[in-house]
Amino acid sequence: MLGLMQHHPLLISDLIEHAARTRPDAEIVSRTVEGPIHRCTYKDVALRARKVAHVLTGWGLGPGNVVCTLAWNGYRHMELFFGVSGAGVVLHTVNPRLFPEQIEYIINHAQNEYVFLDLTFVPLLEEMAPRLSSVRGFIILTDKAHMPVTNLANVLCYEDLIAEADSSYAWPQLDERTASSLCYTSGTTGHPKGVLYSHRSTLLHAIVQCMPDGMNLSTRDSLLLGTPMFHVNGWGVPYAAALTAAKLVLPGPALDGASLYQLLRDEKITMTFGVPTIWLMLKNYVDQHGLNPREELVLERVLIGGAAAPRALAEAIEVQFGARVVHAWGMTETSPLGTVCTPLPKHANADLEQRLDLQALQGRYPYGVWLKVVDDQGDALPHDGASAGHLLIKGHWVTNGYFGSESEPLLDEDNWFDTGDIGTLDSDGYLHITDRAKDVIKSGGEWISSMDVENAAVGHPEVTEAAAIGVAHPKWQERPLLIAVRKAGSNLSKEQLLGYLSTRMAKWWLPDDVVFVDQLPHTATGKLQKRALREQFKDYQLPGTPS
Ligand code: ADP
């Protein structure tokens, strides 16, 4: 017997219409590529999203078709998030920081029919356009006054399209499992792989994201999205913001300390999202200019994900900014929300040190996903906070298989997806990520967490960044080598750094050697490129080993 309750498909178009109905005048504030700050409302975004949908439908696009964006965080990108997916078309948000060959590969692989691009990316697209076989036209996200002279064929001005389009559009009542958006992982090995989200997975993710033990978003917040909208749909924040109709601030291409600080202060931001790097840049800016964010800002929460939140950063955010770090873990394949670090009742009276210990963990998993940690044989490891193993996940917003490779099995027989991360779970369910499986340093049959070594090293006030990699060793199989970047002007020596580390980790974890470099290589999503470092240092002679 079925229940006697109404059934409505969970659709992305409903999110923006809900925001426009319930808080039509709540603001979307954008720093534009053209320069000035632009202000509009949910009512405006909904109206213009309907126009986008109208245009796409008029071009004959619908379910099964894919269009892509190459765009920064801004209101036009937001309109495309709702207008494209709402019309049943798949929105492919291309990461412009991928190598040009990878961008070309994914646009062709996803058979993109139209490209919506910011002015920044016109030269890039001009260069590769002749090789983009499925693309029928290019829409530049600007107005007539800023249209560039370009040799792109079939080029249109976005504002002209919007001005001419009809806003009376009835959103299609799609099957909620219809594909809505597509993101490619940065592909550190082989080609980037596409993750295809659905309306249902996106809506369930957004609802759980807003819960207090999710990311705790509410209509009273003023959100600053420092995560690019081309990173896992901006971590789902555009959807969750519409669900709550919270004020949303989109910083465009300017993620430098000065630009972010100005928005945090002027827009009275209560919560921000981003990778550790941008908050480190912000902290440096505050230090250099002797600012007093505790007085000037109303910031409450800084959500950090994409890489481990360094303890020193979490401390600065508490002490200097008067805000709290909310540490989260996830990946493109998990939409991305996997875990969020929120406290339990027993943490109510935790002091600063205890809070920082807690915030160093990646957090607990919310309803809707399941996590487990297994050994090399696939057997579940105890939740003791010490047994490190392969992290597996399944859930309502976890992928089934990569786009275009649906026939290749990705999950095990019980639908678990192997994240490629190594971690521990403790008795309270808190996850601690210790490594990527391929980055673990295997010394004498034991595992050394490269991330823990790196985090300890960046805790030194004169170290800005560090990478720990395994280097071949005749006795121990591998031993850690630390590659570190010193602060400008620092003369920190190898011995001093090792002395500092020796009080912060087990003796056998201590790197056998330290190399100082000017900079470290990064991937398109800003992560350390350890593969490149392993290649570069593969013949490195550790002290005390025979040459
Ligand atoms: P890409 O693989 O394209 O760089 P993803 O966002 O999919 O981008 O990367 C996901 C990976 O990032 C995770 O598998 C994990 O290794 C790492 N990661 C994400 N959040 C954290 C975190 N809070 N702490 C440590 N590592 C993290």
XYZ file of C-alpha atoms and ligand atoms in Angstrom:
574
model
C 0.000 0.000 0.000
C 1.384 3.413 -0.933
C 1.105 6.405 1.359
C -1.433 9.046 0.576
C 0.985 11.924 0.335
C 1.618 14.248 -2.580
C 4.540 13.466 -4.816
C 6.465 16.308 -6.414
C 9.737 15.714 -8.219
C 12.738 17.334 -6.510
C 13.760 19.918 -9.133
C 16.404 22.643 -9.257
C 13.930 25.094 -10.829
C 11.848 24.881 -7.627
C 14.748 26.178 -5.560
C 15.038 29.481 -7.377
C 11.276 29.931 -7.610
C 11.019 29.279 -3.861
C 13.659 31.943 -3.134
C 11.944 34.403 -5.494
C 8.554 33.815 -3.830
C 9.632 33.823 -0.191
C 12.410 36.461 -0.159
C 12.195 38.164 -3.550
C 14.365 41.082 -2.455
C 17.201 39.129 -0.799
C 20.391 40.119 -2.570
C 22.860 38.449 -4.895
C 25.966 40.660 -4.898
C 28.686 40.062 -7.506
C 32.095 41.478 -8.252
C 31.968 41.536 -12.037
C 34.705 40.665 -14.493
C 34.146 44.134 -15.975
C 35.009 45.658 -12.574
C 32.119 47.173 -10.617
C 30.021 45.507 -7.913
C 26.639 44.398 -9.245
C 23.561 43.955 -7.057
C 20.402 42.056 -7.900
C 17.823 39.921 -6.114
C 16.460 36.386 -6.159
C 13.446 37.756 -8.033
C 15.792 39.043 -10.771
C 17.779 35.807 -10.935
C 14.589 33.729 -11.215
C 13.253 35.956 -13.980
C 16.485 35.861 -15.955
C 16.876 32.076 -15.365
C 13.427 31.650 -16.969
C 14.663 33.688 -19.926
C 17.772 31.472 -20.230
C 15.533 28.394 -20.216
C 13.299 29.975 -22.840
C 16.266 30.649 -25.121
C 17.667 27.109 -24.760
C 14.286 25.532 -25.404
C 13.925 27.766 -28.474
C 17.250 26.406 -29.732
C 15.793 22.914 -29.484
C 17.781 21.907 -26.389
C 16.337 19.723 -23.651
C 17.142 16.567 -21.681
C 20.206 14.862 -23.144
C 21.840 18.078 -24.345
C 24.840 19.599 -22.573
C 26.076 23.200 -22.526
C 29.109 24.431 -20.652
C 30.297 27.477 -18.755
C 33.779 28.923 -18.398
C 32.970 31.516 -15.802
C 33.868 33.010 -12.427
C 31.456 33.372 -9.533
C 28.828 35.920 -10.545
C 25.114 36.493 -10.972
C 25.096 35.470 -14.643
C 26.693 32.150 -13.740
C 24.032 31.782 -11.024
C 21.289 32.382 -13.627
C 22.786 29.600 -15.747
C 22.897 27.222 -12.753
C 19.098 27.474 -12.531
C 18.093 28.318 -16.105
C 20.097 25.581 -17.856
C 19.371 22.730 -15.406
C 15.808 23.937 -14.889
C 15.162 23.509 -18.636
C 16.358 19.903 -18.348
C 19.672 20.661 -20.083
C 22.913 19.557 -18.408
C 25.139 22.369 -17.110
C 28.811 21.473 -17.482
C 30.918 23.858 -15.379
C 34.402 23.732 -16.911
C 37.338 24.401 -14.601
C 39.374 27.016 -16.522
C 42.456 26.149 -14.462
C 42.747 22.763 -16.164
C 45.407 22.584 -18.876
C 44.074 23.800 -22.270
C 44.374 20.250 -23.686
C 42.221 18.970 -20.805
C 39.610 21.708 -21.354
C 39.433 20.804 -25.021
C 39.185 17.115 -24.112
C 36.296 17.563 -21.672
C 34.273 19.936 -23.908
C 34.517 17.348 -26.695
C 33.990 14.401 -24.353
C 30.804 15.964 -22.944
C 29.623 16.900 -26.458
C 28.926 20.475 -25.384
C 26.656 22.328 -27.811
C 27.061 25.877 -26.543
C 29.762 27.564 -24.475
C 28.831 30.396 -22.076
C 32.048 32.244 -21.242
C 33.309 35.207 -19.283
C 35.358 37.834 -21.118
C 38.507 36.430 -19.468
C 38.272 33.230 -21.480
C 37.694 34.615 -24.995
C 41.372 34.188 -26.080
C 41.466 30.612 -24.713
C 38.324 29.631 -26.633
C 39.441 31.405 -29.804
C 42.533 29.219 -29.816
C 40.716 25.914 -29.345
C 37.411 26.629 -31.172
C 38.413 24.932 -34.450
C 38.872 21.647 -32.571
C 35.581 21.767 -30.628
C 33.527 19.549 -32.907
C 30.182 19.594 -31.091
C 30.025 23.339 -30.265
C 27.399 25.299 -32.223
C 27.908 28.732 -30.675
C 29.528 30.890 -28.004
C 27.679 33.226 -25.656
C 29.819 35.877 -23.987
C 28.630 36.736 -20.482
C 28.627 40.502 -20.876
C 26.647 43.428 -22.296
C 26.850 45.116 -25.690
C 29.187 47.835 -24.448
C 31.807 45.271 -23.367
C 31.527 42.856 -26.302
C 35.067 42.162 -27.551
C 36.232 41.961 -31.130
C 36.621 38.224 -31.622
C 37.116 35.666 -34.349
C 34.839 33.159 -32.577
C 32.130 31.983 -34.990
C 28.450 32.174 -33.987
C 29.103 34.463 -31.093
C 26.285 36.066 -29.111
C 26.088 38.669 -26.367
C 24.397 37.279 -23.221
C 22.676 40.528 -22.253
C 21.210 40.902 -25.758
C 19.819 37.375 -25.530
C 18.296 38.067 -22.117
C 16.835 41.407 -23.211
C 15.042 39.824 -26.142
C 13.882 36.627 -24.405
C 10.388 36.029 -23.077
C 10.248 35.523 -19.305
C 6.977 33.629 -19.293
C 8.295 30.117 -19.048
C 6.723 27.054 -17.463
C 9.505 24.915 -15.994
C 9.256 21.327 -17.250
C 8.187 18.805 -14.604
C 11.133 16.481 -15.192
C 11.774 13.090 -13.696
C 13.827 14.037 -10.614
C 16.549 11.584 -11.664
C 17.195 13.668 -14.814
C 20.839 14.720 -15.184
C 21.318 18.329 -14.069
C 25.014 19.169 -14.042
C 28.405 17.758 -14.861
C 31.823 18.344 -13.250
C 35.122 16.742 -14.180
C 37.732 15.824 -11.576
C 41.129 17.331 -12.244
C 42.516 13.978 -13.394
C 45.903 13.708 -11.738
C 46.202 10.325 -13.485
C 44.902 10.039 -17.056
C 42.060 12.109 -18.494
C 39.689 14.057 -16.242
C 36.621 12.015 -15.305
C 33.060 13.368 -15.433
C 30.622 13.167 -12.529
C 26.993 13.611 -13.617
C 24.651 14.906 -10.905
C 20.862 14.652 -10.947
C 18.112 17.029 -9.778
C 17.288 14.603 -6.974
C 20.885 14.227 -5.745
C 21.379 17.996 -5.898
C 18.212 18.763 -3.913
C 18.854 16.139 -1.220
C 22.434 17.418 -0.906
C 21.212 21.012 -0.564
C 18.656 20.116 2.126
C 21.204 18.244 4.244
C 23.774 20.997 3.661
C 21.451 23.490 5.346
C 20.935 21.365 8.468
C 22.661 22.495 11.684
C 24.988 19.486 11.622
C 25.500 19.972 7.891
C 26.769 23.417 6.985
C 24.049 25.185 8.979
C 22.920 27.696 6.343
C 19.917 29.867 7.067
C 18.010 32.768 5.637
C 19.646 35.018 8.287
C 23.094 34.376 6.788
C 25.056 36.513 4.392
C 27.188 34.003 2.460
C 30.426 34.656 0.603
C 31.252 31.908 -1.870
C 35.046 31.760 -2.154
C 34.830 28.337 -3.807
C 34.679 28.690 -7.588
C 31.349 27.656 -9.070
C 33.334 25.294 -11.319
C 34.508 23.262 -8.261
C 31.827 20.652 -7.618
C 29.024 23.170 -8.347
C 30.569 25.678 -5.933
C 30.264 22.952 -3.255
C 26.503 23.091 -3.845
C 26.254 26.493 -2.140
C 24.320 28.253 -4.962
C 21.530 25.677 -4.563
C 21.580 25.740 -0.753
C 21.590 29.542 -0.776
C 18.456 29.557 -2.938
C 16.837 26.923 -0.704
C 17.245 29.253 2.283
C 17.021 32.473 0.208
C 20.107 33.704 2.060
C 21.990 36.734 0.773
C 24.770 35.457 -1.497
C 27.979 37.301 -2.381
C 29.950 36.134 -5.421
C 33.533 37.476 -5.577
C 34.209 37.048 -9.328
C 37.834 36.408 -10.252
C 39.224 38.488 -7.340
C 40.141 36.104 -4.516
C 43.042 38.206 -3.201
C 43.068 39.290 0.439
C 42.140 42.935 -0.197
C 39.128 42.128 -2.396
C 37.788 39.450 -0.062
C 38.260 41.591 3.042
C 36.323 44.428 1.450
C 33.382 42.110 0.691
C 33.486 40.480 4.138
C 33.264 43.918 5.756
C 30.910 45.793 3.415
C 28.455 42.950 2.817
C 28.372 41.928 6.523
C 29.273 38.345 5.689
C 28.437 35.749 8.364
C 29.741 32.650 6.594
C 32.341 31.929 3.897
C 33.421 28.857 1.933
C 36.776 28.020 0.372
C 40.027 26.073 0.292
C 42.674 26.871 2.953
C 44.845 28.846 0.502
C 42.458 31.777 0.122
C 42.012 32.152 3.894
C 45.804 32.057 4.314
C 46.052 34.897 1.757
C 43.365 36.801 3.643
C 45.167 36.337 6.967
C 48.443 37.578 5.399
C 46.638 40.647 4.078
C 45.162 41.362 7.519
C 48.617 40.965 9.145
C 50.379 43.146 6.595
C 47.865 45.969 6.961
C 47.437 45.720 10.723
C 43.659 45.319 10.394
C 41.323 44.334 13.197
C 38.824 41.863 11.725
C 37.353 41.100 15.164
C 36.089 44.681 15.272
C 35.349 45.276 11.618
C 33.666 41.998 10.585
C 30.588 40.082 11.733
C 31.995 36.809 10.400
C 30.861 33.709 12.345
C 31.866 30.622 10.329
C 34.609 29.851 7.812
C 33.904 26.582 6.043
C 37.160 24.981 4.878
C 37.384 21.972 2.604
C 39.170 20.625 -0.448
C 42.337 20.136 1.612
C 43.044 19.772 5.322
C 42.514 22.938 7.365
C 45.876 23.773 8.994
C 45.661 24.130 12.778
C 47.496 27.467 12.725
C 44.873 28.849 10.333
C 41.991 27.610 12.493
C 43.620 29.305 15.486
C 44.063 32.607 13.612
C 40.428 32.536 12.515
C 39.299 32.113 16.140
C 41.719 34.507 17.776
C 42.137 37.213 15.130
C 38.810 37.048 13.321
C 36.559 35.973 16.198
C 35.029 33.331 13.922
C 35.034 29.505 13.880
C 36.443 27.127 11.312
C 34.013 24.485 10.115
C 36.142 21.741 8.577
C 34.548 19.585 5.880
C 35.639 16.743 3.638
C 34.288 15.743 0.261
C 35.098 15.205 -3.373
C 33.685 15.748 -6.855
C 32.296 12.202 -6.760
C 30.341 12.990 -3.551
C 28.687 16.296 -4.618
C 30.876 17.116 -2.424
C 29.465 16.857 1.128
C 30.896 13.777 2.888
C 31.629 14.964 6.430
C 31.370 18.199 8.402
C 33.061 18.839 11.736
C 30.377 20.018 14.144
C 30.627 19.552 17.934
C 28.783 17.067 20.149
C 27.144 17.998 23.473
C 30.270 16.831 25.315
C 32.293 19.548 23.554
C 30.145 22.369 24.933
C 32.798 23.589 27.361
C 35.853 22.828 25.226
C 38.673 25.371 25.561
C 40.560 26.777 22.572
C 43.130 23.948 22.409
C 40.406 21.296 22.587
C 38.375 23.092 19.930
C 41.408 23.237 17.642
C 42.020 19.501 18.196
C 38.431 18.857 17.152
C 38.526 21.205 14.144
C 41.586 19.361 12.817
C 39.291 16.394 12.181
C 37.282 16.281 8.941
C 34.076 15.637 10.872
C 31.081 13.316 11.041
C 28.864 12.156 8.209
C 25.294 13.416 7.988
C 22.178 11.406 7.189
C 22.226 10.502 3.503
C 25.752 9.105 3.254
C 27.483 6.133 4.890
C 31.231 5.870 5.567
C 33.531 3.031 6.503
C 37.260 2.439 6.717
C 38.669 -0.914 5.556
C 42.061 -2.639 5.432
C 43.807 -3.868 2.251
C 41.629 -7.020 2.305
C 38.408 -4.987 2.457
C 37.647 -5.864 6.104
C 36.113 -3.091 8.214
C 38.523 -1.495 10.700
C 37.470 -0.559 14.256
C 36.279 2.959 15.065
C 39.166 3.603 17.429
C 40.578 6.806 15.953
C 43.870 4.995 15.256
C 43.341 2.228 12.676
C 43.966 3.915 9.325
C 42.545 2.363 6.184
C 40.833 2.950 2.854
C 37.852 5.274 3.139
C 34.696 4.027 1.389
C 31.462 5.970 0.953
C 27.971 5.459 -0.420
C 24.875 7.596 -0.361
C 22.185 9.586 -2.134
C 24.642 12.052 -3.686
C 27.576 9.708 -4.395
C 28.336 8.766 -8.017
C 27.484 5.401 -9.577
C 29.939 5.608 -12.469
C 31.819 8.157 -14.562
C 30.144 9.942 -17.480
C 30.851 8.069 -20.703
C 32.268 5.064 -18.791
C 28.981 3.832 -17.345
C 29.732 0.236 -18.320
C 32.936 0.147 -16.228
C 32.056 -0.932 -12.692
C 33.145 1.692 -10.181
C 31.491 0.416 -6.995
C 31.870 -2.868 -5.109
C 28.975 -5.317 -4.818
C 27.505 -3.383 -1.867
C 27.675 -0.046 -3.752
C 30.672 1.314 -1.812
C 32.826 3.828 -3.678
C 36.539 3.795 -2.823
C 37.497 7.432 -2.290
C 41.250 6.846 -2.658
C 41.660 8.566 0.709
C 43.143 6.992 3.821
C 41.670 7.828 7.197
C 40.531 6.790 10.649
C 37.087 6.905 12.278
C 36.788 7.330 16.042
C 34.136 6.070 18.444
C 32.107 9.279 17.979
C 32.176 8.846 14.188
C 34.700 11.640 13.493
C 36.769 11.088 10.360
C 40.433 12.013 10.229
C 41.946 11.944 6.741
C 45.585 10.950 7.015
C 46.480 10.685 3.340
C 45.659 9.922 -0.254
C 46.248 6.181 -0.783
C 48.897 6.962 -3.381
C 50.694 9.471 -1.132
C 51.065 7.321 1.982
C 54.726 6.800 2.930
C 55.368 3.107 3.559
C 58.223 2.747 6.017
C 59.126 -0.732 7.273
C 55.616 -2.069 6.676
C 54.021 0.819 8.621
C 52.281 3.861 7.184
C 53.445 7.407 7.758
C 50.809 10.053 7.084
C 52.351 12.523 4.649
C 49.594 15.011 5.544
C 50.345 14.910 9.267
C 54.044 15.555 8.567
C 53.128 18.462 6.275
C 50.677 19.945 8.763
C 53.305 19.810 11.498
C 55.824 21.531 9.194
C 53.490 24.397 8.228
C 52.886 24.917 11.945
C 56.407 26.397 12.017
C 56.023 30.178 11.749
C 58.690 30.422 9.022
C 57.265 27.710 6.732
C 54.579 28.705 4.222
C 54.039 25.365 2.505
C 55.402 21.832 2.730
C 55.116 18.465 1.008
C 56.225 15.106 2.431
C 56.907 12.292 -0.016
C 58.305 8.779 0.248
C 61.765 8.251 -1.237
C 63.190 4.758 -1.847
C 65.260 3.402 1.044
C 67.270 0.145 1.009
C 66.221 -0.941 4.501
C 62.839 0.650 5.160
C 61.413 0.554 1.601
C 60.547 4.253 1.839
C 61.505 7.114 4.129
C 59.955 10.609 4.249
C 61.595 13.560 2.515
C 60.194 16.989 3.393
C 60.153 19.640 0.672
C 59.383 23.029 2.158
C 58.915 26.664 1.158
C 60.295 29.220 3.635
C 58.690 32.598 4.360
C 60.291 35.442 2.380
C 63.498 36.511 4.113
C 63.692 33.469 6.413
C 67.019 31.652 6.966
C 65.444 28.682 8.712
C 67.865 25.746 8.540
C 67.181 22.078 7.976
C 68.366 21.278 11.522
C 66.099 23.920 13.076
C 63.054 22.620 11.222
C 63.792 18.983 12.115
C 64.327 20.038 15.728
C 60.890 21.687 15.710
C 59.275 18.607 14.152
C 60.943 16.180 16.542
C 58.734 17.398 19.400
C 55.591 17.023 17.317
C 55.655 13.507 15.912
C 56.827 9.949 16.581
C 60.581 9.591 16.009
C 60.177 7.157 13.121
C 57.900 9.658 11.298
C 60.586 12.351 11.314
C 61.727 13.158 7.742
C 65.172 11.816 6.884
C 65.953 15.046 5.078
C 64.597 18.511 4.213
C 64.914 20.345 0.906
C 63.940 24.026 0.660
C 62.437 25.194 -2.643
C 60.964 28.516 -3.863
C 57.586 27.020 -4.717
C 55.714 23.724 -4.918
C 53.727 22.432 -7.922
C 49.899 22.497 -7.691
C 47.004 20.893 -9.572
C 44.188 22.816 -11.249
C 42.220 22.645 -8.004
C 45.119 24.045 -5.991
C 46.244 20.752 -4.450
C 49.881 19.771 -4.037
C 51.066 17.786 -7.045
C 52.886 15.047 -5.195
C 53.199 12.886 -8.292
C 55.356 15.572 -9.930
C 57.452 15.826 -6.752
C 57.882 12.053 -6.529
C 59.067 12.096 -10.145
C 61.440 15.013 -9.501
C 62.962 13.467 -6.349
C 62.829 9.786 -7.320
C 66.635 9.461 -7.316
C 67.140 11.659 -4.251
C 69.939 10.406 -2.039
C 68.790 10.412 1.593
C 71.606 10.945 4.115
C 73.103 7.677 5.311
C 71.987 5.596 2.342
C 74.578 4.036 0.012
C 74.882 5.893 -3.305
P 40.232 17.000 -7.575
O 40.414 15.511 -7.337
O 39.697 17.347 -8.891
O 41.366 17.824 -7.088
P 38.181 16.926 -5.574
O 37.459 18.059 -4.968
O 37.333 15.835 -6.095
O 39.070 17.537 -6.655
O 39.230 16.375 -4.535
C 38.802 15.547 -3.508
C 39.958 15.167 -2.616
O 40.430 16.328 -1.896
C 39.583 14.202 -1.530
O 39.539 12.876 -2.003
C 40.676 14.441 -0.506
O 41.867 13.758 -0.853
C 40.927 15.922 -0.628
N 40.205 16.642 0.435
C 39.017 17.267 0.349
N 38.681 17.825 1.528
C 39.672 17.534 2.400
C 39.916 17.811 3.788
N 39.085 18.535 4.518
N 41.053 17.330 4.336
C 41.919 16.603 3.609
N 41.757 16.318 2.307
C 40.652 16.765 1.702
